[in-house]
XYZ file of C-alpha atoms in Angstrom:
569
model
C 50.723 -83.049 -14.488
C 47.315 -81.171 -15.605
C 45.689 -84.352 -14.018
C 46.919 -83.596 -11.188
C 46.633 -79.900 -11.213
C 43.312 -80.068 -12.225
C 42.746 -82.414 -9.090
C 43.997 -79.768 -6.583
C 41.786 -77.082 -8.267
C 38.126 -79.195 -7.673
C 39.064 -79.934 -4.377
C 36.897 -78.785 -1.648
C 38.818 -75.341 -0.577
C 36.892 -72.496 1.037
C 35.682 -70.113 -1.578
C 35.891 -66.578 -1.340
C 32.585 -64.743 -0.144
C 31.412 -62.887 -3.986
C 32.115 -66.494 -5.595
C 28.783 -68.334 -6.207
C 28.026 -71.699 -7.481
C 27.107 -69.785 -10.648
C 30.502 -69.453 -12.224
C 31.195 -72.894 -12.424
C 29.662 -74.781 -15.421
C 27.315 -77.754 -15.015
C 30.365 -80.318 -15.686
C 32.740 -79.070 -13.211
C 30.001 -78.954 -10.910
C 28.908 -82.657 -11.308
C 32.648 -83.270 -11.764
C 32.972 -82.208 -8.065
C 29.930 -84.103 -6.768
C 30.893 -87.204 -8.077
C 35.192 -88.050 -8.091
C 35.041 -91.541 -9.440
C 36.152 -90.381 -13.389
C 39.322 -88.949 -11.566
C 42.044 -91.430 -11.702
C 44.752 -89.306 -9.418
C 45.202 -89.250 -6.363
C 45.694 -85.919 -4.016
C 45.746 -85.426 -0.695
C 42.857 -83.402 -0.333
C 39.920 -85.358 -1.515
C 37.543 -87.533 0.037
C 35.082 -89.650 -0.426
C 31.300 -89.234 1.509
C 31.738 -92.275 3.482
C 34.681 -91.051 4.689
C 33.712 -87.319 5.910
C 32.605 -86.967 9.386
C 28.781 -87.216 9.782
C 28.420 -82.964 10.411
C 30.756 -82.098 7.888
C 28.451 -84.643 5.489
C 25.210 -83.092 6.701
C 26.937 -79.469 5.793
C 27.538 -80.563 2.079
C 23.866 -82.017 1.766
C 21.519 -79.515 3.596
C 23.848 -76.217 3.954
C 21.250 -74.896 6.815
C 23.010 -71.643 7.986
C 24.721 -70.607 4.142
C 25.861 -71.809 1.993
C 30.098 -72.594 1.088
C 32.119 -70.068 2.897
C 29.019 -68.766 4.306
C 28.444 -72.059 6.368
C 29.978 -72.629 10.003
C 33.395 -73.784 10.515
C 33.968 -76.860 12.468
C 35.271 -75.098 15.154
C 32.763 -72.747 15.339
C 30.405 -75.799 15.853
C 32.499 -77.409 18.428
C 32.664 -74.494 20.453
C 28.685 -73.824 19.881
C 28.055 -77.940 21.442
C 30.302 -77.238 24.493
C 28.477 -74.335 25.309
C 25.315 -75.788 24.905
C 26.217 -78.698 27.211
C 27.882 -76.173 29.974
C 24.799 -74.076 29.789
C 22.618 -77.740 30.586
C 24.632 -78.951 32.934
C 24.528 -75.381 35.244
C 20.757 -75.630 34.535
C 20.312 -79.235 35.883
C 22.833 -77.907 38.903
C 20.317 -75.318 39.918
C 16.992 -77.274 39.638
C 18.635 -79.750 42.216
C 20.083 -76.954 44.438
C 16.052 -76.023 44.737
C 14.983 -79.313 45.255
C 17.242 -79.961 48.009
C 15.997 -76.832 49.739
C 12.423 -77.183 49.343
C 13.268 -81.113 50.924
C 15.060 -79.328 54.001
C 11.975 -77.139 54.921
C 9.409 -79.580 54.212
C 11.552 -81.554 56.776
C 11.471 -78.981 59.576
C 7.982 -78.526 59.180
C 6.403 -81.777 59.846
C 8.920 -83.077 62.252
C 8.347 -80.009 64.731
C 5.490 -80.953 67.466
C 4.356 -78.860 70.134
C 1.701 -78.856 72.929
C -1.398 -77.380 72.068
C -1.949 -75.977 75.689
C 1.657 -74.034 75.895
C 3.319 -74.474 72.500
C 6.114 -76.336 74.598
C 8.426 -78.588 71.559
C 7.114 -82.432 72.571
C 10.058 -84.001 74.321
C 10.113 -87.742 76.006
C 13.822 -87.028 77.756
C 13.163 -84.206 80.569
C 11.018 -84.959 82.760
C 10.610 -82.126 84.160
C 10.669 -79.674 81.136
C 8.100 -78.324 79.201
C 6.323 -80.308 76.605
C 7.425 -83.564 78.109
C 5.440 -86.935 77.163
C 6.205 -90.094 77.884
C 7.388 -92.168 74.947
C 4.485 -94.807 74.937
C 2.326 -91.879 74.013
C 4.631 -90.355 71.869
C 5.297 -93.095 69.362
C 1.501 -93.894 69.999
C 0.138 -90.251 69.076
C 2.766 -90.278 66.219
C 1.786 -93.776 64.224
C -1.981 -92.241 64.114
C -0.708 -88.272 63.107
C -2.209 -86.612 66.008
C 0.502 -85.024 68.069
C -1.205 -81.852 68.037
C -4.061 -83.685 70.395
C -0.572 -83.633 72.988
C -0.673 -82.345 76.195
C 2.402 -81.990 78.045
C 2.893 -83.300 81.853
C 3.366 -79.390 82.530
C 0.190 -78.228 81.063
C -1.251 -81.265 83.032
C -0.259 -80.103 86.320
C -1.568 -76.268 85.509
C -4.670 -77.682 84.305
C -5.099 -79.010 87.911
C -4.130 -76.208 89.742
C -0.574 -76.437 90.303
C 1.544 -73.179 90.345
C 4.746 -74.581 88.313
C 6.513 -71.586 87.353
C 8.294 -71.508 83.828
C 9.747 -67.660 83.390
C 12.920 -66.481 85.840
C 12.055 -63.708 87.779
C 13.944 -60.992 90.113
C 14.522 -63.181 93.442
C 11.062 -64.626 93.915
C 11.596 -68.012 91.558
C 13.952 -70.844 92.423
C 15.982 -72.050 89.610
C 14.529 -74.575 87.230
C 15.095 -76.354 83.943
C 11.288 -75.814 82.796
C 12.325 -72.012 83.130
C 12.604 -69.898 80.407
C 14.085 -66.207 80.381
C 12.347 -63.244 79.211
C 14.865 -62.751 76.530
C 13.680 -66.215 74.925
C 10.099 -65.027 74.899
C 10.434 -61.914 73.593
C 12.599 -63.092 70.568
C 9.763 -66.014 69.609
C 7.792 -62.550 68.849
C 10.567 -60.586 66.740
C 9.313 -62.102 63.461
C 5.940 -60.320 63.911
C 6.906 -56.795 62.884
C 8.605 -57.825 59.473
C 5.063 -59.751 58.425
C 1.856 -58.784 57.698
C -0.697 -59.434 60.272
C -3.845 -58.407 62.526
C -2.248 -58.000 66.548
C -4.734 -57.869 68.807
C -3.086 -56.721 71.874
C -4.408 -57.274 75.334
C -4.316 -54.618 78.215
C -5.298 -55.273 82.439
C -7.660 -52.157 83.125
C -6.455 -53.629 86.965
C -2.577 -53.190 85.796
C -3.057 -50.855 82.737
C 0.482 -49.524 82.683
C 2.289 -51.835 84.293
C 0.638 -54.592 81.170
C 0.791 -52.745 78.619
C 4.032 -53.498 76.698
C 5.903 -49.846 76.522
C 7.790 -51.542 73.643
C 4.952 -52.508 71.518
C 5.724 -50.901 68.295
C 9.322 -53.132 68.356
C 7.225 -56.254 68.356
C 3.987 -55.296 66.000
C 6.086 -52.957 63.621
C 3.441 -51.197 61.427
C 0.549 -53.849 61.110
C -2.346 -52.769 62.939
C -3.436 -53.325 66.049
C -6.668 -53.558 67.985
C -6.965 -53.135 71.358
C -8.758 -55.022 74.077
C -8.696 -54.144 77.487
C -9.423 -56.902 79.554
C -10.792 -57.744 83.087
C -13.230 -54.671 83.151
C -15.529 -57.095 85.776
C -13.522 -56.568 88.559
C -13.870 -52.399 88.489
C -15.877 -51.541 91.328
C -19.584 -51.652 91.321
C -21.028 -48.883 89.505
C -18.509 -47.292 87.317
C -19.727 -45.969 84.200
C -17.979 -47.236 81.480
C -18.133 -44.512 78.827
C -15.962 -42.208 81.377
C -13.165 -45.588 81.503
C -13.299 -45.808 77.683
C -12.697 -42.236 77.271
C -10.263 -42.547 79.415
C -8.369 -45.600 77.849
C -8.336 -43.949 74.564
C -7.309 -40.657 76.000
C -4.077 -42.400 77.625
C -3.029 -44.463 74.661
C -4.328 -41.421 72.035
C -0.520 -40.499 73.302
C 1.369 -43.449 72.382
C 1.076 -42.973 68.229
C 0.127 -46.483 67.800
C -1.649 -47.665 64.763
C -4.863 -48.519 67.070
C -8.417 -49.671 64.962
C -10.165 -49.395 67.976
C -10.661 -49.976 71.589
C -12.905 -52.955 73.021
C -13.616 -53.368 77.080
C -14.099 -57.183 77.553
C -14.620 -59.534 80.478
C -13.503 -63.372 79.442
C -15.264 -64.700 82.286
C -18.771 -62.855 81.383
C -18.105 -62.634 77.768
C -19.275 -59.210 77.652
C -17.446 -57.248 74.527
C -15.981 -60.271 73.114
C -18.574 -60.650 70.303
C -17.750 -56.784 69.761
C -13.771 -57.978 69.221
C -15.163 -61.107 66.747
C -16.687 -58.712 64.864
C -14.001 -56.728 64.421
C -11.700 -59.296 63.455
C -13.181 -60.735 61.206
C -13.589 -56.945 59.192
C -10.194 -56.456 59.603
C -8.849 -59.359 59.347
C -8.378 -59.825 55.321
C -6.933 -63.183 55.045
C -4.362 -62.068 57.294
C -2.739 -64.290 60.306
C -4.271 -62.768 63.304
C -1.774 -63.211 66.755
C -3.332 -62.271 70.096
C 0.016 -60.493 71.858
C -0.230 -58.890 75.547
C 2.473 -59.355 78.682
C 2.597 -62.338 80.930
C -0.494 -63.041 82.579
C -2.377 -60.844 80.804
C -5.373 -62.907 80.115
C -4.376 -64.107 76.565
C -5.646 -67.615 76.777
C -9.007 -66.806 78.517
C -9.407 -64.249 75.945
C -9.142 -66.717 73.459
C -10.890 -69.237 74.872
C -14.058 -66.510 74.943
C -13.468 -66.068 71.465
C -13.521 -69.396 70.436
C -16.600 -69.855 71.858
C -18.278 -66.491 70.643
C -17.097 -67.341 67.096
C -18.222 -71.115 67.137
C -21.898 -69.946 67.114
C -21.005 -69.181 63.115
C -17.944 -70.302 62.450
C -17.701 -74.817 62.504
C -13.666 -73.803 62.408
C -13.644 -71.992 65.577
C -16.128 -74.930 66.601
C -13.498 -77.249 66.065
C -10.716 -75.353 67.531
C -12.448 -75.432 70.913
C -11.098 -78.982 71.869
C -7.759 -77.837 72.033
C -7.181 -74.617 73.219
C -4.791 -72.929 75.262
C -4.255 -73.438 79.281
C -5.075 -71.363 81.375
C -3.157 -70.368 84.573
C -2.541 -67.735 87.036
C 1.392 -68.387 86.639
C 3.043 -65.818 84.542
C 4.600 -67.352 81.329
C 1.908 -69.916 80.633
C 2.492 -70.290 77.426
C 5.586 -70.793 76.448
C 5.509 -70.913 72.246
C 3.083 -69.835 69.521
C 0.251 -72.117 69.350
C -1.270 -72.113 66.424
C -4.963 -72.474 66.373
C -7.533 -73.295 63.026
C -10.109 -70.659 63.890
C -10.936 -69.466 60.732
C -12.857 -70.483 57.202
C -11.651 -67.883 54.886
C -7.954 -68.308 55.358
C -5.542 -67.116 58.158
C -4.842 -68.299 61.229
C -4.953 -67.658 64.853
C -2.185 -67.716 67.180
C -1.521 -67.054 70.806
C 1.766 -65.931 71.543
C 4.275 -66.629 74.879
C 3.397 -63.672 77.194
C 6.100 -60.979 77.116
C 7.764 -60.899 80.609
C 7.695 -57.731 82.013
C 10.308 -57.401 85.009
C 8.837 -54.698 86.540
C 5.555 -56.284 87.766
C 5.433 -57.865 91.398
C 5.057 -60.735 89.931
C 8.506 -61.007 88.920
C 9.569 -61.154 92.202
C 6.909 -62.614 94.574
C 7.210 -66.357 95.275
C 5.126 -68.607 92.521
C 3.319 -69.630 95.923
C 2.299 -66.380 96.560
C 1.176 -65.711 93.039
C -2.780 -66.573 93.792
C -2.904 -63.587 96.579
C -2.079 -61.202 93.337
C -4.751 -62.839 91.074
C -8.195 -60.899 92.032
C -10.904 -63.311 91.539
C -13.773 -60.540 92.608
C -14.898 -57.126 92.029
C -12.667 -54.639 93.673
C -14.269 -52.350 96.273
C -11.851 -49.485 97.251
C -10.251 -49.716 100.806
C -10.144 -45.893 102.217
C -7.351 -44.439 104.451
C -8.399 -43.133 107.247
C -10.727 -45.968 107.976
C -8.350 -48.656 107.833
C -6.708 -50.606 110.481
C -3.843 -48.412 113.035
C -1.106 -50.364 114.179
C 0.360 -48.312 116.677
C 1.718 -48.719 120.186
C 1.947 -45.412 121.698
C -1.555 -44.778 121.093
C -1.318 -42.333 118.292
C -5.258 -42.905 116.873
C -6.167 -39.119 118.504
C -3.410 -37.302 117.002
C -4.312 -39.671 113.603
C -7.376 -37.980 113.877
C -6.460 -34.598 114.332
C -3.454 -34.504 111.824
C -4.595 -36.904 109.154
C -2.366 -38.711 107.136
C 0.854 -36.716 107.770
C 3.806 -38.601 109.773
C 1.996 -41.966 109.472
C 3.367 -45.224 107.017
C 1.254 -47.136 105.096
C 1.978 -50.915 104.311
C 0.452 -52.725 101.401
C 1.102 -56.343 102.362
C 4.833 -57.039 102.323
C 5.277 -55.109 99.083
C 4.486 -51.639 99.348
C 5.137 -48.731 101.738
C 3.773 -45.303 101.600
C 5.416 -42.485 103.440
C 3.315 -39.722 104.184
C 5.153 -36.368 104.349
C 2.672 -33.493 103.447
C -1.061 -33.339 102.232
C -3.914 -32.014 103.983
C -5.452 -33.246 106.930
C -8.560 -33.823 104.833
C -6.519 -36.073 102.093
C -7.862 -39.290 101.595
C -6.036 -42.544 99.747
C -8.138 -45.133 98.481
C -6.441 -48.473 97.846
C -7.486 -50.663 94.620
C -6.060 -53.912 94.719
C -6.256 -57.787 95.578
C -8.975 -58.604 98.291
C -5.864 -60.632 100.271
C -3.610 -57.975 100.583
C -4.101 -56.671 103.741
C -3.376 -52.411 104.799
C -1.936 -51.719 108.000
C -0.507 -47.857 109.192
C 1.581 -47.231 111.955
C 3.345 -43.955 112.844
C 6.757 -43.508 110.384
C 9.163 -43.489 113.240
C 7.947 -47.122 113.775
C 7.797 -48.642 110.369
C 11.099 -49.866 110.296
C 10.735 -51.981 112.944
C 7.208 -52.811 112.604
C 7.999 -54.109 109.231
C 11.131 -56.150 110.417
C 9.009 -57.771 112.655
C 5.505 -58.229 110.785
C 6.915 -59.166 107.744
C 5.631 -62.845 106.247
C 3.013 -62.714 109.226
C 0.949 -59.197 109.204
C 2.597 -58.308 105.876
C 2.112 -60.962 103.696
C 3.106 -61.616 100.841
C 5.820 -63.048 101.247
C 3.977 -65.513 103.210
C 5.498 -66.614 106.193
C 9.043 -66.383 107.765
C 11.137 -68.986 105.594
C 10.172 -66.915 102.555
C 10.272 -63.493 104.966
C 14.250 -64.584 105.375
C 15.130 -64.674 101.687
C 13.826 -61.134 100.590
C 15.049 -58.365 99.569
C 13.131 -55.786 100.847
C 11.452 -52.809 100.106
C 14.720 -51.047 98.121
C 13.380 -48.830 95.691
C 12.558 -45.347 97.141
C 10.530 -42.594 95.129
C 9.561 -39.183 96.748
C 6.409 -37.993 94.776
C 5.129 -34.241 94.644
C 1.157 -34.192 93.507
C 0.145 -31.069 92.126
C -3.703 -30.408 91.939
C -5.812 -27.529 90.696
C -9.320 -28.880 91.789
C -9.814 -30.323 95.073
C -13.032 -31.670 94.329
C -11.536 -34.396 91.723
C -8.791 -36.921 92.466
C -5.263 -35.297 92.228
C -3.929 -38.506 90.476
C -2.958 -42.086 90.828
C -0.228 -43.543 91.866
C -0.154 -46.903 89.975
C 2.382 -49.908 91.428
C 2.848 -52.344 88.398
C 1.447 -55.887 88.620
C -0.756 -54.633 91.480
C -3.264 -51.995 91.445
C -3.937 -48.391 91.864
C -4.113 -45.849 95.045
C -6.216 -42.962 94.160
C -4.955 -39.949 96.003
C -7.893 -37.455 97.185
C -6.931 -34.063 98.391
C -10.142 -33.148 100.157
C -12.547 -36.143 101.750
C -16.367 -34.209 101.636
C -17.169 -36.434 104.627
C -14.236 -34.983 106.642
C -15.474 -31.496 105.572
C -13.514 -27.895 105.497
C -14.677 -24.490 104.538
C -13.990 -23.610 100.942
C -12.108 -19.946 102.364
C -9.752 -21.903 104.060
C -9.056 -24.457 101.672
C -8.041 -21.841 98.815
C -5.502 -20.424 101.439
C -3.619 -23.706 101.566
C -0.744 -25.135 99.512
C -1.631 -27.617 96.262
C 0.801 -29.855 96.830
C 1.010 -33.044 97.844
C 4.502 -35.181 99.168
C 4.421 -38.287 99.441
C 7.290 -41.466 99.487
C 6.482 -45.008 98.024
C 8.942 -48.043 98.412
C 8.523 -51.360 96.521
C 10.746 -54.128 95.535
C 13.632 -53.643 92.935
C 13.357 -53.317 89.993
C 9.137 -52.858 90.521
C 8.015 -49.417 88.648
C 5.768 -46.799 90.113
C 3.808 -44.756 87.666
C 2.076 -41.615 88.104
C -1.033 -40.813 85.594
C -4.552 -38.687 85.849
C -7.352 -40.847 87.686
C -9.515 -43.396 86.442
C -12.973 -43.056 86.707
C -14.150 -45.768 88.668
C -17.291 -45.906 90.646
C -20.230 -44.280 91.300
C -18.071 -40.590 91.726
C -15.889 -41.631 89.054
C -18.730 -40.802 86.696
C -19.889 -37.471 88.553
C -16.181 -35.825 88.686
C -15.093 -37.091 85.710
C -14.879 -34.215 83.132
C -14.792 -35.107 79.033
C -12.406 -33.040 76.803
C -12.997 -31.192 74.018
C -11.601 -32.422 70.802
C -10.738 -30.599 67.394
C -11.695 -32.423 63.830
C -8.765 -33.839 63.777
C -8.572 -35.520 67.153
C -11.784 -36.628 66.653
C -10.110 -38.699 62.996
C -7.263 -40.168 64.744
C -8.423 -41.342 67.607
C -10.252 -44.687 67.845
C -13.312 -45.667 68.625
C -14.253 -47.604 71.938
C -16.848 -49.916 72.326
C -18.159 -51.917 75.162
């Protein structure tokens, strides 16, 4: 019985906390370690061999305390499954990431588009954009150069071929290479929420019908330089510090973040080195995009700047053997295409042109498209001086009345309705070379237009294409205020056209100063165009050989003169 008793006591029990080994004597202790003198048996002993192999390593090492210090088994249990849960969630994650990085990789090197409209490569539209047969598909793809692709579309442009690709108003026929405005405008939308150089391109020819009124929803807050293009076809003798002046006075009012304002011809490279220049400054190892509406100019511009840059740059050098197409049809390019330019990181891109609806070339025929595209320097057409239609013989009572009860037909897309100026007013007409002017008394323009319309009036260009327009449906009455009758009252700019500069007094018609103050300063006049074409009104430009003698500079305060940009030329 004390056997046994004794047994019980040495048995491995917990031990309260203020018990140490201490207490016990050296016997006991080796007593415990070692069982074999004990002859009883209890139910609570064991031997080493027969302990489980953590509850072993407890006795031998005791790593965390000691006796009733040490862990519990269930405290160890629950410490191993929450080191496996907390593995297993780890490996989880790591391949949730690698499955993701795989997908993106994916996208990247699969998509292929053609370097001359940023069309996606296709071999099963014919006729789509980016379409290549699949010999030369599978062919460009076994050797990694599908970016040396260009599609049967960009073909055809390259060769003169007017194949539209962006739906119009009622000029383009239906298509499956078309692609809506809504399309090209969203390929853009990323561009405000990144951080980038825009260069944006502006038509002196079309300045406000080109120059994207909804800028700031595409560009956001990166910063913008401007170039404003085409500045070879003003007329002969304009002085260009009065047009830059001018450009920076009209956009001084839009509160854009502008660096500056270059004038630039593509085809005579003049100002482009200027623009180089200033990209590279600004540029920062930013992407740089060249943005501007539909035929615009983008990929001539670029094409200028390619070859401006190459002269320093082996990048740019490089880039030249596959840049962008260039074509008079609007929507050209129909993706971003990105382009290498550069040797100290970022790239170039140029970007679909943003189709603007209100331009005339929405809703002339893609056929007619060339008579819109001025391939010379304008020279301004004056009225009086230009051809009278009339029937009745009204060319003596022209003369002694001047403009007032006569109509004025731009081609087939513009009438002017005179109702009031001064028999000394003048209109000078800046526009396409093709586009003829013809006048005829109001009471006949109805049916003078009925009649000349797709023959005299052109475009629309002949009387298939005369059958299926619309017409002349938007109607604006227009009351010109001026002050000085020696300067230009204003202009009266149709967009995707040109300009009419409205004169109130002609010197070479002459009349008395005395007589002139006693008259009214206003001038009435009513302009038709095609829905939904918009008609702006804005102060002259400066054009010319007068432009530079009437032209007056304003006076700007210290702060005007820090916010607003410089131009250069």
């Amino acid at each position: 019985m004390a056997l046994k008793t004794l047994s019980t006591f040495l048995s491995p029990l917990p031990l309260p906390k203020h018990y140490t080994l201490s207490i016990f004597n050296p016997v006991s202790l080796n007593i415990y370690r070692k069982s074999t003198p004990l002859s009883c048996k209890s139910t609570h002993s064991h031997s080493p061999s027969q302990l489980p192999l953590s509850d072993t390593k407890l006795l031998s090492s005791e790593p965390e305390g000691t006796g009733a210090a040490s862990p519990t088994r269930g405290d160890r249990f629950l410490e191993r499954q929450q080191a496996d849960e907390a593995a297993k969630l780890l490996i989880k994650e790591i391949k949730k990431t690698k499955k993701k990085t795989k997908k993106v990789l994916k996208v990247n090197t699969v998509t292929a588009c053609c370097y001359g409209c940023g069309a996606p490569l296709q071999t099963s539209e014919v006729d789509a954009p980016g379409y290549v047969d699949m010999d030369t598909y599978e062919l460009k793809k076994k050797h990694h150069q599908l970016r040396t692709i260009l599609c049967g579309r960009c073909r055809l442009l390259s060769h003169g071929h007017m194949i539209t690709a962006v739906g119009g108003n009622g000029g383009y026929s239906g298509g499956k290479q078309f692609v809506s405005a809504d399309e090209l405008r969203e390929k853009l939308s990323h561009l405000r929420h990144e951080k980038a150089l825009i260069v944006k391109l502006v038509d002196i020819v079309d300045f406000n019908g080109s120059f994207l009124s909804r800028v700031r929803d595409l560009a956001g807050a990166n910063p913008i330089i401007l170039v404003v293009t085409k500045v070879d076809l003003l007329p002969k003798g304009t002085d260009f510090n009065c047009v830059g002046d001018w450009v920076v006075e009209a956009i001084t009012k839009k509160k854009l973040n502008v660096l500056s304002v270059h004038l630039t011809s593509s085809k005579s490279l003049v100002g482009i080195a200027g623009v180089a220049s200033e990209i590279q400054k600004e540029k920062k190892g930013r992407d740089v995009y060249i943005l501007g509406s539909a035929n615009v100019g983008k990929s001539a511009f670029i094409s200028a700047l390619l070859k401006m840059m190459a002269q320093r740059d082996p990048a740019a050098a490089a880039a030249q053997k596959y840049k962008p197409i260039q074509s008079a049809v609007p929507g050209t390019t129909l993706g971003p295409i990105q382009i290498d330019a550069f040797l100290g990181g970022g790239k170039l891109y140029d970007t679909p042109g943003v189709h603007l609806h209100h331009r005339q070339a929405a809703v002339v025929h893609s056929e007619d498209l060339p008579i819109l595209a001025p391939q010379s320097r304008f020279r301004g057409q004056s009225f009086p001086g230009c051809q009278v239609s009339s029937k009745n013989g009204m060319a003596g009572k022209f003369n002694s009345n001047g403009l007032n009860g006569f109509s004025i037909f731009w081609g087939g897309l513009v009438r002017i309705d005179v109702l009031k100026v001064l028999p000394e007013t003048c209109l000078t007409f800046y526009g396409p070379k093709k586009l003829p002017i013809h006048a005829v008394p109001t009471h006949e323009a109805d049916e003078f237009y009925k009649k000349e319309l797709g023959v005299l009036l052109t475009p629309p260009t002949g009387k298939d294409r005369a059958g299926e327009w619309r017409g002349l449906e938007t109607v604006q009455q227009l009351q010109i205020n001026f002050e000085d009758a020696e300067r230009p009252a204003s202009d009266v700019a149709i967009s995707g056209l040109g300009w009419i500069t409205i004169e109130p007094r002609r010197e070479s018609l002459g009349i008395s100063e005395s007589n002139f103050a006693e008259r009214t300063k206003e001038l009435h006049i009513a302009v038709h165009v095609p829905k939904p074409v918009e008609i702006f009104v804005r102060p002259s430009i400066p054009v010319g050989k007068a432009g530079a003698e009437w032209y007056q500079y304003r006076e700007l305060t210290e702060k005007e003169e820090e916010i607003r940009p410089k131009w250069y030329f």
